[in-house]
Coordinates of C-alpha atoms in Angstrom, one line a residue:
Chain A
M461 CA 0.0 0.0 0.0
S462 CA 1.4 3.4 -1.0
R463 CA 1.4 6.5 1.2
F464 CA -0.3 8.2 -1.8
E465 CA -3.2 5.7 -2.1
R466 CA -5.9 8.2 -1.1
Q467 CA -4.9 10.7 -3.8
I468 CA -4.2 8.1 -6.5
N469 CA -7.8 6.9 -5.8
L470 CA -9.2 10.3 -6.1
S471 CA -11.4 10.6 -9.2
G472 CA -9.6 12.6 -11.9
F473 CA -6.2 12.5 -10.2
G474 CA -4.9 9.0 -10.4
P475 CA -1.4 7.4 -10.9
K476 CA -0.4 9.7 -13.7
A477 CA -0.8 12.8 -11.6
Q478 CA 1.1 11.1 -8.9
Q479 CA 4.0 10.4 -11.2
Q480 CA 3.9 14.1 -12.4
L481 CA 4.3 15.1 -8.7
Q482 CA 7.1 12.7 -8.3
K483 CA 9.0 14.2 -11.2
A484 CA 8.4 17.8 -10.3
K485 CA 11.2 20.1 -9.0
V486 CA 9.7 22.8 -6.8
L487 CA 11.5 25.8 -5.2
V488 CA 9.8 27.3 -2.2
I489 CA 11.0 30.8 -1.4
G490 CA 10.7 31.6 2.3
A491 CA 10.2 29.1 5.1
G492 CA 7.9 31.5 6.9
G493 CA 4.2 31.7 7.6
L494 CA 3.3 30.8 4.0
G495 CA 6.4 28.6 3.3
C496 CA 5.7 26.2 6.2
P497 CA 2.3 25.0 5.1
V498 CA 3.4 25.0 1.4
L499 CA 6.4 22.7 2.4
L500 CA 4.4 20.5 4.7
Y501 CA 1.7 19.8 2.1
L502 CA 3.9 19.4 -1.0
D503 CA 6.2 17.1 1.0
A504 CA 3.1 15.0 2.0
A505 CA 1.7 15.1 -1.5
G506 CA 4.9 13.5 -3.0
V507 CA 6.5 16.4 -4.9
G508 CA 9.8 14.6 -5.9
T509 CA 12.2 17.5 -5.3
L510 CA 11.5 20.2 -2.9
A511 CA 13.9 23.0 -2.3
I512 CA 13.7 25.5 0.6
C513 CA 15.4 28.9 0.1
D514 CA 15.6 31.1 3.2
G515 CA 18.6 32.9 4.8
D516 CA 16.8 33.8 8.0
V517 CA 16.9 32.2 11.4
V518 CA 14.0 31.2 13.6
A519 CA 12.7 33.8 16.1
A520 CA 10.3 33.3 19.0
S521 CA 7.8 35.7 17.3
N522 CA 7.7 33.3 14.3
L523 CA 6.2 30.4 16.2
N524 CA 2.5 31.4 16.1
R525 CA 2.4 30.8 12.3
Q526 CA 5.6 29.0 11.2
V527 CA 4.4 25.7 12.3
I528 CA 7.5 23.6 11.3
F529 CA 9.5 25.2 14.0
S530 CA 9.7 24.6 17.8
E531 CA 11.0 26.6 20.7
S532 CA 14.2 24.7 20.6
D533 CA 14.8 25.9 17.0
I534 CA 15.1 29.6 17.9
T535 CA 18.2 31.2 16.4
K536 CA 18.7 28.2 14.1
S537 CA 18.6 28.4 10.3
K538 CA 15.0 28.1 9.0
A539 CA 16.1 26.3 5.8
E540 CA 18.1 23.8 7.7
V541 CA 15.6 23.1 10.4
A542 CA 12.8 22.8 7.9
G543 CA 14.9 20.6 5.6
I544 CA 15.9 18.2 8.4
Y545 CA 12.3 18.0 9.6
L546 CA 10.9 17.3 6.2
K547 CA 13.6 14.7 5.4
Q548 CA 12.8 12.6 8.4
K549 CA 9.1 12.5 7.6
Y550 CA 9.3 10.6 4.3
S551 CA 12.0 8.6 2.5
D552 CA 10.8 9.3 -1.0
I553 CA 11.3 13.1 -1.3
N554 CA 14.5 14.8 -2.3
I555 CA 14.9 17.8 0.0
E556 CA 17.3 20.6 -0.9
I557 CA 18.4 23.2 1.6
I558 CA 19.4 26.7 0.3
N559 CA 20.3 28.6 3.4
K560 CA 20.6 32.0 1.8
F561 CA 18.5 35.0 0.8
L562 CA 17.8 35.6 -2.9
T563 CA 19.8 38.4 -4.5
V564 CA 20.1 39.6 -8.1
E565 CA 23.4 37.8 -8.3
N566 CA 22.1 34.3 -7.2
T567 CA 18.4 34.3 -8.2
L568 CA 18.6 33.2 -11.9
Q569 CA 21.2 30.5 -11.2
I570 CA 19.1 29.1 -8.3
F571 CA 15.8 29.2 -10.3
N572 CA 17.3 27.4 -13.3
A573 CA 17.3 24.1 -11.5
Y574 CA 13.5 24.1 -10.8
D575 CA 10.4 23.9 -12.9
L576 CA 8.0 25.7 -10.5
I577 CA 8.7 28.6 -8.2
I578 CA 6.6 29.3 -5.1
D579 CA 6.9 32.8 -3.5
G580 CA 6.2 32.8 0.2
S581 CA 8.6 35.7 0.9
D582 CA 7.7 38.7 3.1
N583 CA 8.8 41.8 1.3
F584 CA 8.2 43.6 -2.0
Q585 CA 11.9 43.7 -2.9
T586 CA 12.0 39.9 -3.1
R587 CA 8.5 39.6 -4.7
Y588 CA 9.3 41.9 -7.6
M589 CA 12.7 40.3 -8.1
V590 CA 11.2 36.8 -8.1
N591 CA 8.5 37.8 -10.5
D592 CA 10.9 39.4 -12.9
A593 CA 13.3 36.4 -12.7
C594 CA 10.4 34.0 -13.5
V595 CA 9.3 36.1 -16.5
L596 CA 12.9 36.2 -17.7
L597 CA 13.4 32.5 -17.3
N598 CA 9.8 31.6 -18.3
K599 CA 9.2 29.7 -15.0
P600 CA 5.7 29.3 -13.6
L601 CA 5.2 31.2 -10.3
V602 CA 2.7 30.5 -7.5
F603 CA 2.3 33.7 -5.6
G604 CA 0.8 34.3 -2.2
A605 CA 0.9 37.2 0.3
V606 CA -0.9 38.3 3.4
Y607 CA -1.8 41.6 5.1
Q608 CA -3.4 41.6 8.6
N609 CA -6.6 39.5 8.0
E610 CA -6.5 39.2 4.2
G611 CA -4.5 37.2 1.7
Q612 CA -3.8 37.1 -2.0
V613 CA -3.2 34.1 -4.2
A614 CA -2.3 34.0 -7.9
V615 CA -0.5 31.9 -10.6
F616 CA 1.8 33.9 -12.8
N617 CA 3.6 33.3 -16.0
V618 CA 1.5 30.4 -17.1
S619 CA -0.4 30.5 -20.5
D620 CA -4.1 30.0 -20.5
D621 CA -6.0 28.2 -23.3
N622 CA -5.6 31.3 -25.5
A623 CA -1.8 31.4 -25.0
V624 CA -2.2 34.5 -22.8
S625 CA 0.0 34.8 -19.6
S626 CA 0.3 37.5 -17.1
N627 CA 2.5 38.3 -14.1
Y628 CA 2.7 40.3 -10.9
R629 CA 3.6 43.5 -12.7
D630 CA 0.4 43.3 -14.7
V631 CA -1.4 43.7 -11.5
F632 CA 1.0 46.0 -9.7
P633 CA 3.5 47.5 -12.2
N634 CA 5.5 49.3 -9.5
P635 CA 6.1 48.7 -5.8
P636 CA 4.5 50.9 -3.2
S637 CA 6.5 53.7 -1.7
E638 CA 8.5 53.1 1.4
N639 CA 6.0 54.6 3.8
E640 CA 3.2 52.4 2.6
I641 CA 5.1 49.2 3.3
L642 CA 4.3 47.1 6.4
N643 CA 4.9 43.4 6.9
C644 CA 3.6 40.8 9.4
N645 CA 6.4 41.7 11.8
E646 CA 4.9 45.2 12.1
T647 CA 1.2 44.7 11.7
G648 CA 0.5 41.4 13.4
V649 CA -1.2 38.3 12.0
L650 CA -3.1 35.3 13.2
G651 CA -1.2 32.1 12.3
V652 CA -4.2 30.6 10.6
L653 CA -4.2 33.2 7.8
P654 CA -0.8 32.4 6.2
G655 CA -1.8 28.8 7.0
I656 CA -4.9 29.1 4.8
I657 CA -3.2 31.1 2.1
G658 CA -0.1 28.7 2.1
V659 CA -2.4 25.7 1.7
M660 CA -4.1 27.4 -1.2
M661 CA -0.7 28.0 -2.7
A662 CA 0.3 24.3 -2.3
S663 CA -3.0 23.4 -3.9
E664 CA -2.3 25.7 -6.9
A665 CA 1.1 24.1 -7.2
I666 CA -0.4 20.6 -7.3
K667 CA -3.0 21.7 -9.9
L668 CA -0.3 23.3 -12.1
I669 CA 2.0 20.3 -11.9
T670 CA -0.7 17.7 -12.6
G671 CA -3.3 19.7 -14.7
F672 CA -5.9 18.7 -12.1
G673 CA -8.8 21.2 -11.9
K674 CA -8.4 24.9 -12.8
A675 CA -5.5 26.9 -11.4
L676 CA -5.6 30.6 -10.8
I677 CA -4.1 31.4 -14.2
N678 CA -4.5 35.1 -15.1
K679 CA -6.5 35.5 -12.0
M680 CA -5.9 36.9 -8.5
L681 CA -7.9 35.7 -5.5
Y682 CA -8.4 37.8 -2.4
Y683 CA -9.4 36.1 0.8
N684 CA -10.7 37.7 4.0
L685 CA -10.4 35.7 7.2
L686 CA -12.8 37.8 9.2
T687 CA -15.7 37.6 6.9
N688 CA -14.9 34.3 5.1
T689 CA -15.3 36.1 1.8
T690 CA -13.3 35.7 -1.4
Y691 CA -13.0 38.1 -4.4
E692 CA -11.5 36.9 -7.7
T693 CA -10.4 39.2 -10.5
E694 CA -9.1 38.6 -14.0
I695 CA -5.7 39.9 -15.0
A696 CA -4.7 40.9 -18.5
P697 CA -1.2 41.6 -19.7
N698 CA -0.4 45.3 -19.9
A699 CA 2.2 47.2 -21.9
V700 CA 3.6 49.2 -19.0
A701 CA 4.4 46.0 -17.1
K702 CA 6.1 44.5 -20.1
S703 CA 8.3 47.5 -20.6
I704 CA 9.6 47.5 -17.0
I705 CA 10.7 43.9 -16.6
P706 CA 14.4 43.3 -17.4
K707 CA 14.7 41.7 -20.8
T708 CA 18.1 40.0 -20.4
P709 CA 20.1 38.5 -17.5
E710 CA 22.5 41.4 -17.8
D711 CA 19.6 43.9 -17.3
F712 CA 18.4 41.8 -14.4
Y713 CA 21.8 41.8 -12.6
K714 CA 21.8 45.6 -12.9
T715 CA 18.4 46.1 -11.4
D716 CA 18.5 47.4 -7.9
Y717 CA 15.4 45.9 -6.3
T718 CA 16.2 47.4 -2.9
L719 CA 16.1 50.8 -4.4
L720 CA 13.1 50.0 -6.5
C721 CA 11.1 49.2 -3.4
G722 CA 12.3 52.3 -1.5
N723 CA 14.3 50.4 1.0
L724 CA 17.5 52.4 1.0
P725 CA 20.0 51.0 3.4
S726 CA 20.7 53.4 6.3
I727 CA 23.0 53.4 9.3
E728 CA 23.0 55.2 12.7
W729 CA 25.8 57.6 13.6
S730 CA 26.9 55.3 16.5
E731 CA 27.4 52.4 14.1
A732 CA 28.9 54.6 11.4
L733 CA 31.6 56.0 13.7
L734 CA 32.3 52.6 15.1
L735 CA 32.8 51.1 11.6
K736 CA 35.0 54.0 10.6
N737 CA 37.2 53.5 13.7
N738 CA 37.4 49.7 13.6
T739 CA 38.1 49.3 9.9
P740 CA 40.7 52.0 9.1
G741 CA 41.2 52.6 5.3
K742 CA 38.1 50.6 4.3
V743 CA 35.4 53.2 5.2
I744 CA 34.9 56.6 3.6
L745 CA 32.6 59.0 5.4
L746 CA 31.2 61.0 2.6
D747 CA 29.8 64.5 3.1
V748 CA 27.5 65.4 0.2
R749 CA 26.6 68.9 1.5
E750 CA 27.9 72.0 -0.4
T751 CA 31.4 72.8 0.7
H752 CA 30.4 75.9 2.7
E753 CA 27.8 74.1 4.9
Q754 CA 28.5 74.0 8.6
P755 CA 29.2 72.4 11.0
K756 CA 32.0 70.1 9.8
L757 CA 32.7 66.8 11.6
D758 CA 35.4 67.6 14.2
G759 CA 38.4 65.3 14.4
I760 CA 37.0 62.7 12.0
E761 CA 38.3 62.2 8.5
T762 CA 35.6 62.9 5.9
M763 CA 35.5 63.4 2.1
N764 CA 33.4 66.2 0.7
I765 CA 31.7 65.8 -2.7
P766 CA 28.5 67.8 -3.1
L767 CA 25.5 65.9 -4.3
Q768 CA 25.1 68.2 -7.3
S769 CA 28.4 67.0 -8.8
L770 CA 28.6 63.6 -7.3
S771 CA 27.9 61.4 -10.3
E772 CA 30.8 63.1 -12.2
N773 CA 33.2 62.9 -9.3
I774 CA 33.1 59.3 -8.1
E775 CA 36.8 58.4 -8.7
P776 CA 38.0 59.2 -5.2
L777 CA 35.6 56.6 -3.9
N778 CA 37.0 53.7 -5.9
T779 CA 39.2 52.3 -3.1
A780 CA 36.6 52.2 -0.3
E781 CA 34.7 49.0 0.6
N782 CA 32.1 50.9 2.6
I783 CA 30.8 54.3 1.9
L784 CA 28.8 56.1 4.6
V785 CA 27.0 59.1 3.2
F786 CA 25.8 62.0 5.3
C787 CA 24.4 65.5 4.8
Q788 CA 22.6 68.0 7.0
S789 CA 19.4 66.1 7.7
G790 CA 19.6 62.8 5.9
I791 CA 17.7 63.6 2.8
R792 CA 20.4 64.5 0.3
S793 CA 22.4 61.5 1.6
R794 CA 19.6 59.2 0.6
K795 CA 19.7 60.6 -2.9
A796 CA 23.4 60.2 -3.0
V797 CA 23.1 56.6 -1.9
A798 CA 20.8 56.0 -4.9
V799 CA 23.3 57.6 -7.2
L800 CA 26.3 55.6 -5.8
R801 CA 24.5 52.3 -5.7
S802 CA 24.0 52.5 -9.5
K803 CA 27.8 53.2 -9.9
F804 CA 29.3 50.7 -7.4
L805 CA 27.4 47.4 -7.4
Q806 CA 29.9 45.7 -5.1
K807 CA 30.3 48.3 -2.3
N808 CA 28.3 48.7 0.9
I809 CA 26.7 52.1 0.7
Y810 CA 24.7 53.5 3.5
S811 CA 23.0 56.8 4.3
V812 CA 23.7 58.0 7.8
A813 CA 20.2 58.5 9.3
G814 CA 19.2 62.0 10.3
G815 CA 22.5 63.7 9.1
I816 CA 24.7 66.1 11.0
S817 CA 21.6 67.5 12.8
K818 CA 21.0 64.1 14.4
L819 CA 24.6 63.7 15.5
N820 CA 24.7 67.1 17.1
S821 CA 21.4 66.6 18.9
T822 CA 22.7 63.2 20.2
I823 CA 25.9 64.8 21.5
N824 CA 24.1 67.8 23.1
A825 CA 21.4 65.6 24.7
Chain B
M912 CA -36.3 53.0 -6.2
E913 CA -33.5 55.3 -5.4
L914 CA -30.2 54.6 -7.0
K915 CA -27.4 53.9 -4.6
G916 CA -24.6 54.5 -7.0
I917 CA -21.7 52.4 -8.1
K918 CA -20.7 49.6 -5.7
I919 CA -17.1 49.9 -4.5
L920 CA -15.2 47.1 -2.7
A921 CA -12.1 48.0 -0.8
F922 CA -9.4 45.6 0.4
G923 CA -6.4 45.6 2.8
M924 CA -4.9 48.9 3.8
I925 CA -7.4 50.8 1.4
A926 CA -10.4 49.5 3.4
E927 CA -8.5 50.4 6.6
K928 CA -7.7 54.0 5.5
I929 CA -11.3 54.7 4.5
N930 CA -12.8 52.6 7.3
A931 CA -15.1 50.7 5.0
S932 CA -14.9 47.6 2.9
E933 CA -17.9 48.3 0.8
F934 CA -19.5 51.6 -0.1
Y935 CA -21.3 53.4 -3.0
L936 CA -20.4 56.4 -5.1
K937 CA -22.8 58.4 -7.2
E938 CA -22.2 60.5 -10.3
V939 CA -19.1 58.9 -11.6
S940 CA -19.2 57.7 -15.2
N941 CA -15.7 56.4 -15.6
T942 CA -12.7 55.2 -13.6
N943 CA -10.8 58.5 -13.9
E944 CA -13.8 60.4 -12.4
L945 CA -13.9 57.7 -9.7
L946 CA -10.3 58.2 -8.8
S947 CA -10.6 62.0 -8.5
S948 CA -13.8 61.6 -6.5
L949 CA -12.0 59.1 -4.2
N950 CA -9.1 61.5 -3.8
S951 CA -11.3 64.4 -2.7
L952 CA -13.5 62.2 -0.4
Y953 CA -10.5 60.3 1.0
P954 CA -7.3 62.4 0.7
Q955 CA -5.5 59.8 2.8
L956 CA -5.7 57.5 -0.4
K957 CA -3.5 59.9 -2.4
E958 CA -0.3 58.3 -1.4
M959 CA -1.5 54.7 -1.6
K960 CA -0.8 52.4 -4.6
F961 CA -3.7 50.3 -5.6
T962 CA -5.1 48.7 -8.8
I963 CA -8.7 49.0 -10.0
S964 CA -10.8 46.2 -11.1
V965 CA -14.2 46.8 -12.8
N966 CA -16.6 43.9 -12.9
R967 CA -13.8 41.6 -11.8
R968 CA -11.4 42.5 -14.5
I969 CA -8.3 44.6 -13.8
V970 CA -8.3 47.8 -15.8
N971 CA -5.3 49.9 -16.8
N972 CA -6.9 52.7 -18.7
N973 CA -9.9 54.9 -18.2
E974 CA -12.9 52.6 -18.2
P975 CA -16.6 53.6 -18.5
L976 CA -18.8 52.8 -15.5
N977 CA -22.5 52.4 -15.3
A978 CA -25.1 51.9 -12.5
D979 CA -24.4 48.1 -12.5
S980 CA -20.7 48.3 -12.3
E981 CA -18.8 46.8 -9.4
V982 CA -15.4 48.4 -8.7
A983 CA -12.7 46.9 -6.5
L984 CA -9.8 48.9 -5.1
L985 CA -7.0 46.3 -4.8
P986 CA -3.7 47.0 -2.9
P987 CA -0.7 44.8 -3.0
F988 CA 0.3 42.7 0.0
S989 CA 3.8 41.7 0.9
G990 CA 3.5 39.7 4.1
G991 CA 4.4 36.1 4.4

């Protein structure tokens, strides 16, 4: 008797669908609130190769919804703990552990090995990057996301009967601005919500792999936990979306998804000064104010290149590994970070939060 | 029978910002008019990104609306 007997016996599913599951190679991005149920159910259903990609570690606040993890897993790698757990459940599944976060450098290479991608990540940066990579590589994508008591599910980059396919950017061409963005860590969520949405994602994956039923192709489903209501809308390809997505791997590598999603990396003065002191020669403190602006930083080596002329004068920055940019109040430095990130892909570039005004108020306080 | 206007469904942070998940708007004949009407009624929506669906189809251009139209204001979610 096979452990899949009950689904092989299911009318319309049968042994052929089970074989298709066994042959499938599925990558699950994020072993979080969505990823846990996706992994548990695809593992149980008999998806032959199941990869878990997550660079994060387990925290106590994850445990209300990330049901693979226990108290004893806190501070351990999510991908590793989940991988070990899933491996010991069944002997017939090949589990692959990818203990890292996706970046523009590693995403295409990782995706190449799988025939279905499932996005259970928790930020727009990853979501837009994953979508664009799937479009570029022509990989089907099962998408799910939650906000407070609501969830979204969709299947992207799969052609319908009329050979029409759509993707995330056909629904939301550009990411929301920084101040709109909130995730579960900030807004709170009941564990059952990503549980429901994650199981829906697993079910869409099974349907896509086997052709069983009708997957949410060119559709997005909204689910509301409080009212038990759903709303389904059709998606059509749109020209704007098509024009924004990187067309080649080279374009993809050059796309700065952090910036696109408004998440500019910033650093506090205390950390900035510590980094400057502890790694001499590797850190440039860059002042992007006009040369006449006061006060200067006393007793600390800085470089002054005003924002206005920054893009034409970047040579002096070539040798630094880390560039910490500051200005008067932290606004121009953010613009400068955007400029510099497009010029130096390999360097760590941060805006010092609050600028000189913040430093002085900290000292005077 | 008095006409209630066009039915609007709001989701996620949009519903939160306007404190309703379902309401009606009168005297709008297309989605551009609907947007400007929403912006003046709910200035807090101005900075929000959302997509509009009319009769359960996402629309990208100005779309005519009639008394039977059902409009949804769909924000993106990122949580997981």
